[in-house]
The first five atom37 places (N, CA, C, CB, O) and aatype in JSON, in Angstrom:
{
  "aatype": [9, 13, 15, 2, 14, 16, 16, 12, 0, 6, 5, 0, 11, 19, 10, 11, 3, 0, 10, 19, 15, 15, 0, 0, 16, 7, 6, 14, 19, 15, 6, 2, 0, 0, 19, 2, 5, 10, 19, 10, 18, 2, 4, 16, 7, 7, 0, 6, 16, 16, 10, 0, 1, 0, 9, 9, 6, 6, 10, 6, 6, 2, 9, 19, 11, 9, 18, 10, 13, 3, 6, 7, 1, 16, 19, 10, 4, 6, 1, 6, 6, 10, 19, 11, 10, 14, 0, 14, 10, 10, 0, 9, 14, 5, 12, 10, 19, 18, 11, 10, 0, 18, 13, 3, 14, 0, 19, 15, 5, 0],
  "atom_mask": [
    [1, 1, 1, 1, 1],
    [1, 1, 1, 1, 1],
    [1, 1, 1, 1, 1],
    [1, 1, 1, 1, 1],
    [1, 1, 1, 1, 1],
    [1, 1, 1, 1, 1],
    [1, 1, 1, 1, 1],
    [1, 1, 1, 1, 1],
    [1, 1, 1, 1, 1],
    [1, 1, 1, 1, 1],
    [1, 1, 1, 1, 1],
    [1, 1, 1, 1, 1],
    [1, 1, 1, 1, 1],
    [1, 1, 1, 1, 1],
    [1, 1, 1, 1, 1],
    [1, 1, 1, 1, 1],
    [1, 1, 1, 1, 1],
    [1, 1, 1, 1, 1],
    [1, 1, 1, 1, 1],
    [1, 1, 1, 1, 1],
    [1, 1, 1, 1, 1],
    [1, 1, 1, 1, 1],
    [1, 1, 1, 1, 1],
    [1, 1, 1, 1, 1],
    [1, 1, 1, 1, 1],
    [1, 1, 1, 0, 1],
    [1, 1, 1, 1, 1],
    [1, 1, 1, 1, 1],
    [1, 1, 1, 1, 1],
    [1, 1, 1, 1, 1],
    [1, 1, 1, 1, 1],
    [1, 1, 1, 1, 1],
    [1, 1, 1, 1, 1],
    [1, 1, 1, 1, 1],
    [1, 1, 1, 1, 1],
    [1, 1, 1, 1, 1],
    [1, 1, 1, 1, 1],
    [1, 1, 1, 1, 1],
    [1, 1, 1, 1, 1],
    [1, 1, 1, 1, 1],
    [1, 1, 1, 1, 1],
    [1, 1, 1, 1, 1],
    [1, 1, 1, 1, 1],
    [1, 1, 1, 1, 1],
    [1, 1, 1, 0, 1],
    [1, 1, 1, 0, 1],
    [1, 1, 1, 1, 1],
    [1, 1, 1, 1, 1],
    [1, 1, 1, 1, 1],
    [1, 1, 1, 1, 1],
    [1, 1, 1, 1, 1],
    [1, 1, 1, 1, 1],
    [1, 1, 1, 1, 1],
    [1, 1, 1, 1, 1],
    [1, 1, 1, 1, 1],
    [1, 1, 1, 1, 1],
    [1, 1, 1, 1, 1],
    [1, 1, 1, 1, 1],
    [1, 1, 1, 1, 1],
    [1, 1, 1, 1, 1],
    [1, 1, 1, 1, 1],
    [1, 1, 1, 1, 1],
    [1, 1, 1, 1, 1],
    [1, 1, 1, 1, 1],
    [1, 1, 1, 1, 1],
    [1, 1, 1, 1, 1],
    [1, 1, 1, 1, 1],
    [1, 1, 1, 1, 1],
    [1, 1, 1, 1, 1],
    [1, 1, 1, 1, 1],
    [1, 1, 1, 1, 1],
    [1, 1, 1, 0, 1],
    [1, 1, 1, 1, 1],
    [1, 1, 1, 1, 1],
    [1, 1, 1, 1, 1],
    [1, 1, 1, 1, 1],
    [1, 1, 1, 1, 1],
    [1, 1, 1, 1, 1],
    [1, 1, 1, 1, 1],
    [1, 1, 1, 1, 1],
    [1, 1, 1, 1, 1],
    [1, 1, 1, 1, 1],
    [1, 1, 1, 1, 1],
    [1, 1, 1, 1, 1],
    [1, 1, 1, 1, 1],
    [1, 1, 1, 1, 1],
    [1, 1, 1, 1, 1],
    [1, 1, 1, 1, 1],
    [1, 1, 1, 1, 1],
    [1, 1, 1, 1, 1],
    [1, 1, 1, 1, 1],
    [1, 1, 1, 1, 1],
    [1, 1, 1, 1, 1],
    [1, 1, 1, 1, 1],
    [1, 1, 1, 1, 1],
    [1, 1, 1, 1, 1],
    [1, 1, 1, 1, 1],
    [1, 1, 1, 1, 1],
    [1, 1, 1, 1, 1],
    [1, 1, 1, 1, 1],
    [1, 1, 1, 1, 1],
    [1, 1, 1, 1, 1],
    [1, 1, 1, 1, 1],
    [1, 1, 1, 1, 1],
    [1, 1, 1, 1, 1],
    [1, 1, 1, 1, 1],
    [1, 1, 1, 1, 1],
    [1, 1, 1, 1, 1],
    [1, 1, 1, 1, 1],
    [1, 1, 1, 1, 1]
  ],
  "atom_positions": [
    [[0.82, -1.2, 0.0], [0.0, 0.0, 0.0], [0.86, 1.27, 0.0], [-0.93, 0.0, 1.21], [0.52, 2.24, -0.68]],
    [[1.98, 1.27, 0.76], [2.8, 2.47, 0.84], [3.67, 2.69, -0.38], [3.66, 2.41, 2.06], [4.08, 3.83, -0.64]],
    [[3.97, 1.64, -1.15], [4.87, 1.8, -2.28], [4.14, 2.24, -3.55], [5.6, 0.51, -2.54], [4.77, 2.43, -4.58]],
    [[2.84, 2.4, -3.49], [2.05, 2.73, -4.66], [1.63, 4.21, -4.63], [0.8, 1.82, -4.75], [0.75, 4.57, -3.86]],
    [[2.27, 5.08, -5.46], [1.92, 6.49, -5.43], [0.47, 6.76, -5.84], [2.84, 7.27, -6.32], [-0.12, 7.75, -5.42]],
    [[-0.1, 5.87, -6.66], [-1.5, 6.04, -7.05], [-2.4, 5.96, -5.82], [-1.91, 4.97, -8.09], [-3.35, 6.73, -5.68]],
    [[-2.09, 5.03, -4.94], [-2.86, 4.9, -3.71], [-2.76, 6.17, -2.88], [-2.38, 3.68, -2.89], [-3.76, 6.63, -2.33]],
    [[-1.55, 6.74, -2.78], [-1.37, 7.97, -2.02], [-2.17, 9.1, -2.66], [0.12, 8.34, -1.94], [-2.83, 9.87, -1.96]],
    [[-2.12, 9.2, -3.98], [-2.86, 10.25, -4.69], [-4.37, 10.05, -4.52], [-2.5, 10.25, -6.19], [-5.11, 11.02, -4.33]],
    [[-4.81, 8.81, -4.57], [-6.23, 8.52, -4.37], [-6.67, 8.89, -2.97], [-6.53, 7.04, -4.64], [-7.73, 9.48, -2.78]],
    [[-5.85, 8.55, -1.97], [-6.18, 8.91, -0.58], [-6.21, 10.42, -0.41], [-5.15, 8.29, 0.41], [-7.08, 10.95, 0.29]],
    [[-5.28, 11.13, -1.05], [-5.25, 12.59, -0.96], [-6.52, 13.19, -1.56], [-4.01, 13.15, -1.66], [-7.05, 14.15, -1.02]],
    [[-6.99, 12.64, -2.66], [-8.22, 13.13, -3.3], [-9.44, 12.86, -2.42], [-8.4, 12.49, -4.68], [-10.31, 13.71, -2.28]],
    [[-9.49, 11.66, -1.85], [-10.6, 11.32, -0.95], [-10.63, 12.3, 0.23], [-10.46, 9.86, -0.43], [-11.69, 12.79, 0.6]],
    [[-9.44, 12.57, 0.8], [-9.37, 13.5, 1.92], [-9.8, 14.9, 1.49], [-7.95, 13.54, 2.49], [-10.6, 15.54, 2.18]],
    [[-9.29, 15.38, 0.37], [-9.63, 16.72, -0.11], [-11.13, 16.86, -0.33], [-8.87, 17.05, -1.4], [-11.73, 17.85, 0.09]],
    [[-11.73, 15.88, -0.99], [-13.18, 15.92, -1.24], [-13.97, 15.93, 0.07], [-13.6, 14.71, -2.1], [-14.95, 16.66, 0.2]],
    [[-13.53, 15.13, 1.02], [-14.22, 15.08, 2.31], [-14.06, 16.38, 3.08], [-13.69, 13.91, 3.15], [-15.0, 16.83, 3.74]],
    [[-12.88, 16.99, 3.0], [-12.66, 18.27, 3.68], [-13.57, 19.35, 3.1], [-11.19, 18.7, 3.57], [-14.19, 20.11, 3.84]],
    [[-13.64, 19.42, 1.79], [-14.47, 20.43, 1.12], [-15.94, 20.25, 1.48], [-14.28, 20.37, -0.4], [-16.63, 21.23, 1.78]],
    [[-16.42, 19.02, 1.45], [-17.84, 18.8, 1.75], [-18.16, 19.02, 3.23], [-18.25, 17.38, 1.34], [-19.28, 19.38, 3.57]],
    [[-17.18, 18.81, 4.1], [-17.4, 18.98, 5.54], [-17.28, 20.43, 6.0], [-16.43, 18.13, 6.31], [-17.88, 20.81, 7.0]],
    [[-16.51, 21.23, 5.28], [-16.24, 22.6, 5.72], [-17.51, 23.44, 5.83], [-15.27, 23.27, 4.76], [-17.65, 24.23, 6.76]],
    [[-18.41, 23.27, 4.91], [-19.62, 24.1, 4.89], [-20.61, 23.72, 5.99], [-20.3, 23.98, 3.55], [-21.41, 24.55, 6.42]],
    [[-20.55, 22.48, 6.44], [-21.55, 22.02, 7.41], [-21.0, 21.85, 8.82], [-22.14, 20.72, 6.95], [-21.72, 21.4, 9.71]],
    [[-19.74, 22.19, 9.02], [-19.11, 21.97, 10.33], [-19.69, 22.85, 11.43], [0.0, 0.0, 0.0], [-20.07, 23.99, 11.2]],
    [[-19.74, 22.29, 12.62], [-20.25, 23.01, 13.79], [-19.08, 23.75, 14.46], [-20.94, 22.03, 14.81], [-18.08, 23.12, 14.78]],
    [[-19.19, 25.06, 14.66], [-18.09, 25.82, 15.26], [-17.69, 25.28, 16.63], [-18.48, 27.29, 15.39], [-18.53, 24.81, 17.4]],
    [[-16.4, 25.35, 16.92], [-15.88, 24.87, 18.21], [-16.05, 25.96, 19.26], [-14.39, 24.47, 18.09], [-16.51, 25.68, 20.36]],
    [[-15.69, 27.19, 18.94], [-15.74, 28.39, 19.78], [-15.41, 28.14, 21.25], [-17.11, 28.99, 19.68], [-14.29, 27.75, 21.57]],
    [[-16.36, 28.37, 22.15], [-16.09, 28.28, 23.6], [-15.83, 26.85, 24.07], [-17.25, 28.85, 24.37], [-15.24, 26.66, 25.14]],
    [[-16.26, 25.86, 23.32], [-16.13, 24.48, 23.76], [-14.81, 23.83, 23.36], [-17.26, 23.67, 23.2], [-14.64, 22.63, 23.54]],
    [[-13.88, 24.6, 22.84], [-12.6, 24.04, 22.4], [-11.81, 23.5, 23.59], [-11.78, 25.11, 21.66], [-11.88, 24.05, 24.69]],
    [[-11.07, 22.41, 23.36], [-10.27, 21.8, 24.42], [-8.96, 21.26, 23.85], [-11.06, 20.66, 25.12], [-8.9, 20.87, 22.68]],
    [[-7.93, 21.26, 24.66], [-6.65, 20.69, 24.25], [-6.85, 19.22, 23.89], [-5.58, 20.84, 25.37], [-7.6, 18.51, 24.57]],
    [[-6.19, 18.76, 22.83], [-6.27, 17.4, 22.29], [-7.56, 17.11, 21.52], [-6.13, 16.41, 23.4], [-7.8, 15.97, 21.13]],
    [[-8.38, 18.11, 21.31], [-9.6, 17.93, 20.52], [-9.25, 17.92, 19.04], [-10.64, 19.05, 20.84], [-8.45, 18.74, 18.57]],
    [[-9.85, 17.0, 18.3], [-9.68, 16.95, 16.85], [-10.63, 17.95, 16.22], [-9.93, 15.51, 16.3], [-11.81, 18.0, 16.57]],
    [[-10.11, 18.75, 15.28], [-10.9, 19.8, 14.66], [-10.61, 19.88, 13.16], [-10.61, 21.16, 15.32], [-9.66, 19.28, 12.66]],
    [[-11.45, 20.61, 12.49], [-11.25, 20.93, 11.08], [-10.84, 22.4, 11.02], [-12.54, 20.65, 10.22], [-11.59, 23.28, 11.46]],
    [[-9.66, 22.66, 10.48], [-9.13, 24.01, 10.33], [-9.62, 24.55, 9.0], [-7.56, 24.03, 10.41], [-9.37, 23.97, 7.95]],
    [[-10.32, 25.68, 9.04], [-10.9, 26.29, 7.84], [-10.46, 27.74, 7.8], [-12.47, 26.17, 7.83], [-11.09, 28.62, 8.4]],
    [[-9.37, 27.99, 7.08], [-8.8, 29.33, 7.01], [-8.97, 29.88, 5.6], [-7.32, 29.32, 7.41], [-8.48, 29.29, 4.64]],
    [[-9.65, 31.0, 5.49], [-9.78, 31.67, 4.19], [-9.0, 32.97, 4.27], [-11.29, 31.92, 3.81], [-9.41, 33.92, 4.93]],
    [[-7.88, 32.99, 3.58], [-7.03, 34.18, 3.57], [-6.7, 34.56, 2.14], [0.0, 0.0, 0.0], [-6.05, 33.81, 1.43]],
    [[-7.15, 35.72, 1.72], [-6.9, 36.15, 0.35], [-7.65, 35.28, -0.63], [0.0, 0.0, 0.0], [-8.85, 35.04, -0.48]],
    [[-6.94, 34.81, -1.65], [-7.58, 33.99, -2.69], [-7.58, 32.51, -2.34], [-6.87, 34.19, -4.01], [-8.24, 31.72, -3.01]],
    [[-6.85, 32.13, -1.3], [-6.73, 30.71, -0.96], [-7.55, 30.35, 0.27], [-5.27, 30.35, -0.72], [-7.77, 31.16, 1.17]],
    [[-7.99, 29.11, 0.28], [-8.65, 28.54, 1.45], [-7.86, 27.32, 1.88], [-10.14, 28.17, 1.15], [-7.54, 26.46, 1.07]],
    [[-7.54, 27.25, 3.17], [-6.83, 26.1, 3.7], [-7.82, 25.28, 4.52], [-5.61, 26.53, 4.57], [-8.42, 25.77, 5.47]],
    [[-7.98, 24.02, 4.13], [-8.8, 23.07, 4.89], [-7.9, 21.95, 5.33], [-10.01, 22.53, 4.03], [-7.22, 21.34, 4.51]],
    [[-7.88, 21.66, 6.63], [-6.99, 20.62, 7.13], [-7.52, 20.05, 8.43], [-5.57, 21.16, 7.32], [-8.16, 20.75, 9.22]],
    [[-7.24, 18.77, 8.64], [-7.56, 18.15, 9.93], [-6.46, 18.53, 10.91], [-7.69, 16.58, 9.8], [-5.29, 18.62, 10.55]],
    [[-6.85, 18.75, 12.16], [-5.88, 19.2, 13.15], [-6.25, 18.72, 14.54], [-5.77, 20.72, 13.13], [-7.36, 18.25, 14.8]],
    [[-5.28, 18.87, 15.44], [-5.51, 18.61, 16.86], [-5.09, 19.86, 17.61], [-4.72, 17.34, 17.35], [-4.05, 20.46, 17.31]],
    [[-5.88, 20.26, 18.59], [-5.57, 21.45, 19.37], [-4.45, 21.12, 20.36], [-6.84, 21.98, 20.13], [-4.55, 20.17, 21.14]],
    [[-3.38, 21.92, 20.3], [-2.24, 21.73, 21.2], [-2.29, 22.68, 22.39], [-0.94, 21.91, 20.45], [-2.01, 22.28, 23.52]],
    [[-2.63, 23.95, 22.13], [-2.69, 24.96, 23.19], [-3.82, 25.93, 22.9], [-1.35, 25.71, 23.32], [-4.16, 26.19, 21.74]],
    [[-4.4, 26.48, 23.97], [-5.49, 27.45, 23.85], [-5.14, 28.71, 24.62], [-6.82, 26.86, 24.35], [-4.71, 28.65, 25.77]],
    [[-5.34, 29.85, 23.98], [-5.27, 31.14, 24.65], [-6.67, 31.73, 24.51], [-4.15, 32.09, 24.03], [-7.6, 31.03, 24.1]],
    [[-6.83, 32.98, 24.84], [-8.16, 33.58, 24.78], [-8.76, 33.52, 23.38], [-8.1, 35.03, 25.25], [-9.86, 33.01, 23.2]],
    [[-8.05, 34.04, 22.39], [-8.55, 34.03, 21.02], [-7.68, 33.24, 20.06], [-8.69, 35.42, 20.51], [-8.13, 32.89, 18.96]],
    [[-6.45, 32.94, 20.45], [-5.5, 32.26, 19.58], [-5.37, 30.8, 20.0], [-4.12, 32.96, 19.63], [-5.32, 30.48, 21.19]],
    [[-5.31, 29.92, 19.0], [-5.21, 28.48, 19.25], [-4.0, 27.94, 18.48], [-6.53, 27.72, 18.81], [-3.8, 28.26, 17.3]],
    [[-3.21, 27.14, 19.14], [-2.08, 26.46, 18.48], [-2.56, 25.07, 18.1], [-0.8, 26.39, 19.41], [-2.96, 24.28, 18.95]],
    [[-2.51, 24.77, 16.79], [-2.98, 23.48, 16.3], [-1.88, 22.78, 15.52], [-4.24, 23.65, 15.43], [-0.99, 23.42, 14.95]],
    [[-1.96, 21.46, 15.49], [-1.04, 20.64, 14.71], [-1.83, 20.04, 13.56], [-0.37, 19.52, 15.59], [-2.78, 19.29, 13.77]],
    [[-1.42, 20.38, 12.32], [-2.07, 19.83, 11.13], [-1.48, 18.46, 10.87], [-1.88, 20.78, 9.89], [-0.39, 18.36, 10.3]],
    [[-2.16, 17.41, 11.28], [-1.55, 16.09, 11.28], [-1.43, 15.43, 9.91], [-2.32, 15.2, 12.18], [-0.75, 14.41, 9.79]],
    [[-2.07, 15.96, 8.89], [-1.85, 15.44, 7.55], [-0.63, 16.08, 6.89], [-3.09, 15.67, 6.68], [-0.06, 15.54, 5.95]],
    [[-0.24, 17.23, 7.4], [0.9, 17.96, 6.84], [2.13, 17.91, 7.72], [0.52, 19.39, 6.6], [3.24, 18.15, 7.25]],
    [[1.94, 17.6, 9.0], [3.07, 17.54, 9.92], [3.62, 18.89, 10.3], [0.0, 0.0, 0.0], [4.84, 19.06, 10.45]],
    [[2.73, 19.86, 10.47], [3.2, 21.2, 10.87], [2.23, 21.83, 11.86], [3.38, 22.11, 9.64], [1.06, 21.46, 11.93]],
    [[2.76, 22.8, 12.62], [1.98, 23.5, 13.63], [1.7, 24.92, 13.15], [2.72, 23.52, 14.98], [2.57, 25.57, 12.57]],
    [[0.49, 25.41, 13.4], [0.12, 26.78, 13.05], [-0.68, 27.4, 14.19], [-0.71, 26.81, 11.72], [-1.25, 26.71, 15.03]],
    [[-0.7, 28.74, 14.2], [-1.55, 29.48, 15.12], [-2.76, 29.98, 14.34], [-0.78, 30.67, 15.78], [-2.63, 30.39, 13.18]],
    [[-3.92, 29.93, 14.96], [-5.13, 30.39, 14.28], [-6.09, 30.98, 15.3], [-5.81, 29.22, 13.51], [-5.82, 30.97, 16.5]],
    [[-7.19, 31.49, 14.81], [-8.25, 32.02, 15.67], [-9.29, 30.93, 15.89], [-8.89, 33.29, 15.05], [-9.47, 30.05, 15.05]],
    [[-9.98, 31.0, 17.0], [-11.01, 30.0, 17.31], [-12.08, 29.9, 16.23], [-11.67, 30.33, 18.64], [-12.6, 28.82, 15.95]],
    [[-12.4, 31.03, 15.61], [-13.44, 31.06, 14.6], [-13.07, 30.24, 13.36], [-13.73, 32.48, 14.19], [-13.94, 29.92, 12.55]],
    [[-11.8, 29.9, 13.21], [-11.34, 29.13, 12.05], [-11.45, 27.62, 12.27], [-9.92, 29.5, 11.72], [-11.06, 26.83, 11.41]],
    [[-11.96, 27.22, 13.43], [-12.05, 25.8, 13.78], [-13.49, 25.34, 13.89], [-11.31, 25.53, 15.08], [-14.34, 26.03, 14.46]],
    [[-13.75, 24.17, 13.33], [-15.05, 23.52, 13.51], [-14.81, 22.1, 13.99], [-15.88, 23.53, 12.17], [-13.72, 21.55, 13.82]],
    [[-15.83, 21.51, 14.58], [-15.71, 20.13, 15.05], [-15.42, 19.21, 13.87], [-16.99, 19.68, 15.78], [-15.98, 19.38, 12.79]],
    [[-14.55, 18.24, 14.08], [-14.17, 17.32, 13.01], [-15.31, 16.32, 12.78], [-12.84, 16.58, 13.34], [-15.64, 15.55, 13.69]],
    [[-15.9, 16.33, 11.6], [-16.98, 15.38, 11.3], [-16.47, 13.93, 11.33], [-17.59, 15.7, 9.93], [-15.33, 13.67, 10.95]],
    [[-17.3, 13.03, 11.76], [-16.93, 11.61, 11.9], [-16.35, 10.99, 10.62], [-18.14, 10.83, 12.33], [-15.39, 10.22, 10.72]],
    [[-16.89, 11.28, 9.43], [-16.33, 10.66, 8.22], [-14.85, 10.98, 8.0], [-17.11, 11.1, 7.01], [-14.12, 10.2, 7.38]],
    [[-14.4, 12.14, 8.5], [-13.0, 12.5, 8.33], [-12.08, 11.68, 9.25], [-12.81, 13.98, 8.6], [-10.87, 11.62, 9.01]],
    [[-12.63, 11.07, 10.27], [-11.82, 10.24, 11.16], [-11.44, 8.92, 10.51], [-12.58, 9.98, 12.47], [-10.44, 8.31, 10.9]],
    [[-12.21, 8.47, 9.55], [-11.97, 7.18, 8.91], [-10.84, 7.21, 7.89], [-13.23, 6.7, 8.24], [-10.35, 6.16, 7.48]],
    [[-10.42, 8.4, 7.49], [-9.36, 8.53, 6.48], [-8.01, 8.56, 7.2], [-9.55, 9.81, 5.6], [-7.82, 9.39, 8.09]],
    [[-7.07, 7.68, 6.83], [-5.76, 7.65, 7.5], [-5.02, 8.98, 7.34], [-4.9, 6.51, 6.94], [-5.29, 9.75, 6.42]],
    [[-4.09, 9.23, 8.25], [-3.28, 10.44, 8.18], [-2.42, 10.41, 6.92], [-2.4, 10.59, 9.43], [-1.73, 9.43, 6.66]],
    [[-2.46, 11.47, 6.15], [-1.68, 11.54, 4.92], [-0.18, 11.6, 5.2], [-2.1, 12.74, 4.1], [0.61, 11.18, 4.37]],
    [[0.21, 12.11, 6.35], [1.63, 12.19, 6.68], [2.24, 10.8, 6.73], [1.83, 12.9, 8.02], [3.4, 10.63, 6.36]],
    [[1.48, 9.8, 7.18], [1.97, 8.42, 7.21], [2.26, 7.94, 5.79], [0.95, 7.49, 7.91], [3.28, 7.31, 5.55]],
    [[1.37, 8.23, 4.86], [1.57, 7.85, 3.47], [2.79, 8.57, 2.89], [0.32, 8.18, 2.63], [3.61, 7.95, 2.21]],
    [[2.93, 9.86, 3.16], [4.04, 10.64, 2.63], [5.36, 10.12, 3.15], [3.88, 12.11, 2.97], [6.31, 9.95, 2.38]],
    [[5.46, 9.87, 4.44], [6.71, 9.38, 5.02], [7.07, 8.01, 4.46], [6.61, 9.31, 6.53], [8.23, 7.76, 4.13]],
    [[6.1, 7.14, 4.37], [6.37, 5.79, 3.9], [6.78, 5.77, 2.43], [5.14, 4.91, 4.1], [7.57, 4.93, 2.01]],
    [[6.23, 6.68, 1.65], [6.54, 6.7, 0.22], [7.86, 7.41, -0.07], [5.42, 7.37, -0.55], [8.65, 6.95, -0.91]],
    [[8.11, 8.52, 0.6], [9.28, 9.34, 0.28], [10.5, 9.07, 1.16], [8.93, 10.77, 0.39], [11.6, 9.48, 0.79]],
    [[10.36, 8.4, 2.28], [11.5, 8.11, 3.16], [11.87, 6.64, 3.02], [11.16, 8.46, 4.63], [11.14, 5.78, 3.5]],
    [[13.01, 6.35, 2.37], [13.4, 4.94, 2.15], [13.52, 4.14, 3.44], [14.72, 4.88, 1.41], [13.21, 2.95, 3.45]],
    [[13.96, 4.76, 4.51], [14.11, 4.04, 5.78], [12.76, 3.54, 6.3], [14.78, 4.95, 6.84], [12.68, 2.46, 6.87]],
    [[11.71, 4.33, 6.09], [10.38, 3.93, 6.54], [9.78, 2.89, 5.59], [9.46, 5.15, 6.65], [9.22, 1.9, 6.05]],
    [[9.9, 3.12, 4.29], [9.24, 2.23, 3.34], [9.88, 0.84, 3.3], [9.27, 2.84, 1.97], [9.24, -0.11, 2.85]],
    [[11.13, 0.7, 3.77], [11.78, -0.6, 3.77], [11.67, -1.3, 5.11], [13.22, -0.45, 3.39], [12.1, -2.45, 5.25]],
    [[11.1, -0.62, 6.09], [10.98, -1.22, 7.43], [9.92, -2.29, 7.46], [10.66, -0.14, 8.47], [9.68, -2.9, 8.5]]
  ]
}
């Protein structure tokens, strides 16, 4: 499964389609946000929109530190940019696992 780039591309498309369909119907997290909560990050800045699955790492009054687990990076955002992660998005494996296994020879040969 990890050595097939088509599978990785197919999984990425499934994830992207699910993120787009979930973004419009997501329930805002707002006051109910908690550390370690899984969320959908929905950031619209300029001409681009970023949709990503994330986990809340730290909470301040208006700023939230989240880890985008499909990309393997941490960002700061506002609470209004987070919605509860819909259940269908939990069934899709983390894309970072696919990326590491495909592009890192040490992982793919393990």
